[in-house]
Amino acid sequence: MTSEKPNVVVIGGSYVGSRVVDLVAPRVYKTHNVVMIEKSSHFQNQFIFPRMHAVQGFEHKAFIPFTGTFFRSADLLREELGLPKEESLPSESTKIVQGFVDAVYPKHVSLESGEKIPYEYLVVATGTGQPGSMKVSEKKDNVERWRELQKKVQNAEKIVVVGAGAYGIQLVTDLKTYQPTSSKHVTLVHSRQHLMNRFHSKLHEIVLDRLGELGIDVVLGKRVVVPEGGFPNDEGKMFNVELVPNPNVPAEERSKGSDKLEADLVILCTSATPSSSPLRTLAPDAIIPDTGYIRVKPTLQVDVSPSHLSHRGASESINGDASKHSNNDNNDDVLSRVFAVGDVAHTGAHKAARPGYFQAEVLARNIEKMIKHQSTSKLEKIDDLKVEKDVKEQLEDLALNDKDSNLGLKDEIQEELELEEYSFDPPGIHLYLGLDKGIIFRDPRRPTPENQNPEPTWSWDSGSSDLEINTQRLWDTRASGVKDWYA
């Protein structure tokens, strides 16, 4: 990586952020560096987190080091794309910085540590997280927290799991199909009337049947009251869990029975919140007030178009330095080079890694187009200018070094450049329903003249006999050659 080249900065190093680097680096490495900023010291394999509640002994493998071969896929992709081989490799143009981005400005991002990293193109792939999770974390601390939770699970007799998305469902079904934890009494509480409520109701029926087979109690249409200070999970004794009806669910669709549950362990798997706060300093109008997701255009560029601004409330006004940057005359030009992908972006697609991967592909091609087109357009514009030789040389120098984007070319570039738009398929999921069973489910396709009422499709598989769910394969891909699982 050389400091002379401008940066494509990617904020977030989970599945989608890492994939963005894989796809962008081989396309732009000759002209740009790609810098990924990630708050955690290690890549977190969150796919295996639900299973780690039941199965002990591989929690340290869930955190994979950011090695020098982490972006080896970028080198392999160069060959797949048919790009000419150079002396340098795409991965050599990449860099990983551990830190938390607390603010974004027109030309740089600012880290909590005070470090400033300049960018020409910016990708926000921060995903979602629980409140308080947006801070730097180390592997040693994360592994220790997991082992403490595993001890609580091991010692518990009655476990209440709150939230019936994919995470909560996989957690409870693993508990009941893994022999050391299968005898525990498990209750799953969900505030909606349907499990997996973002999908077609048929998946709810399938999952509900499976939970019944495994002897898991299910409470629907009620919310758990979380006490101030949290549940007394550390005390090792039974306590009451209070439930209240969800007023948005019809009474006849709520589970009957008591509004109190007995438990000695409560595990919260409720929806996470979008980690969009760093963008508030640059583009507050791109953040949806009610949800916190980032608005994006079909091209995945952040969207601050006027049609959205009337929806902002007075509480959403931004003061001080943020307002100054938001109203900058060059803000439109800056924002054309700022993208958002993955769970933090309001794309219309369901929140999962697979749609995020497809978004990363569209984004990578668009950044490649913009970089190529911008360089060509600037040089063509300079050739057409009737200026003295010394002035022309100065303009050429500015264009080639790209230190000033104000050459009067923005309108010309935007008119001629046609970017790719992201479109998404109906939601689908591969959902583990225990160690010995899984389902691949896809929502109905969009109606067509030939099929006005499409149905969902699904197929069963035997789950994952590999208790660690392909952890070894991910280490081989991202940390090739590393034999120390604790690294």
Coordinates of N, CA and C in Angstrom, one line a residue, residues 31 36 66 112 123 143 157 262 305 328 342 351 355 364 413 452:
T31 N -4.8 2.4 -9.0 CA -5.0 3.8 -8.7 C -5.4 4.2 -7.3
M36 N -9.9 -0.6 5.2 CA -11.1 -1.1 5.9 C -10.9 -0.7 7.4
F66 N -7.1 -10.7 11.6 CA -7.0 -10.0 10.3 C -5.5 -10.1 9.9
E112 N -12.4 7.7 16.9 CA -12.5 8.0 18.3 C -11.1 8.3 18.9
V123 N -17.5 3.8 1.8 CA -18.5 2.8 1.8 C -18.9 2.6 3.3
V143 N -14.0 -13.6 24.0 CA -14.0 -15.1 24.3 C -14.3 -15.3 25.7
E157 N -31.6 -24.2 34.5 CA -32.6 -25.3 34.4 C -33.7 -24.8 33.5
E262 N -41.3 -18.5 34.8 CA -40.2 -18.7 35.8 C -38.9 -19.1 35.0
S305 N -32.1 13.1 -1.3 CA -32.9 13.9 -2.3 C -34.0 14.6 -1.5
N328 N -22.4 22.2 3.0 CA -21.3 22.6 2.2 C -21.7 22.6 0.7
G342 N -25.4 -3.4 2.9 CA -25.6 -4.4 4.0 C -26.8 -4.0 4.9
K351 N -32.6 -8.3 5.7 CA -31.3 -8.1 6.3 C -30.6 -9.4 6.5
P355 N -27.9 -11.0 0.6 CA -28.3 -9.7 -0.2 C -27.1 -8.7 -0.1
A364 N -19.1 -2.4 -6.1 CA -17.7 -2.5 -6.7 C -17.7 -2.1 -8.1
I413 N -19.8 14.7 -16.0 CA -19.6 13.3 -15.6 C -20.9 12.7 -15.3
Q452 N -50.2 -15.8 -11.2 CA -50.6 -14.7 -10.5 C -50.5 -14.9 -9.0

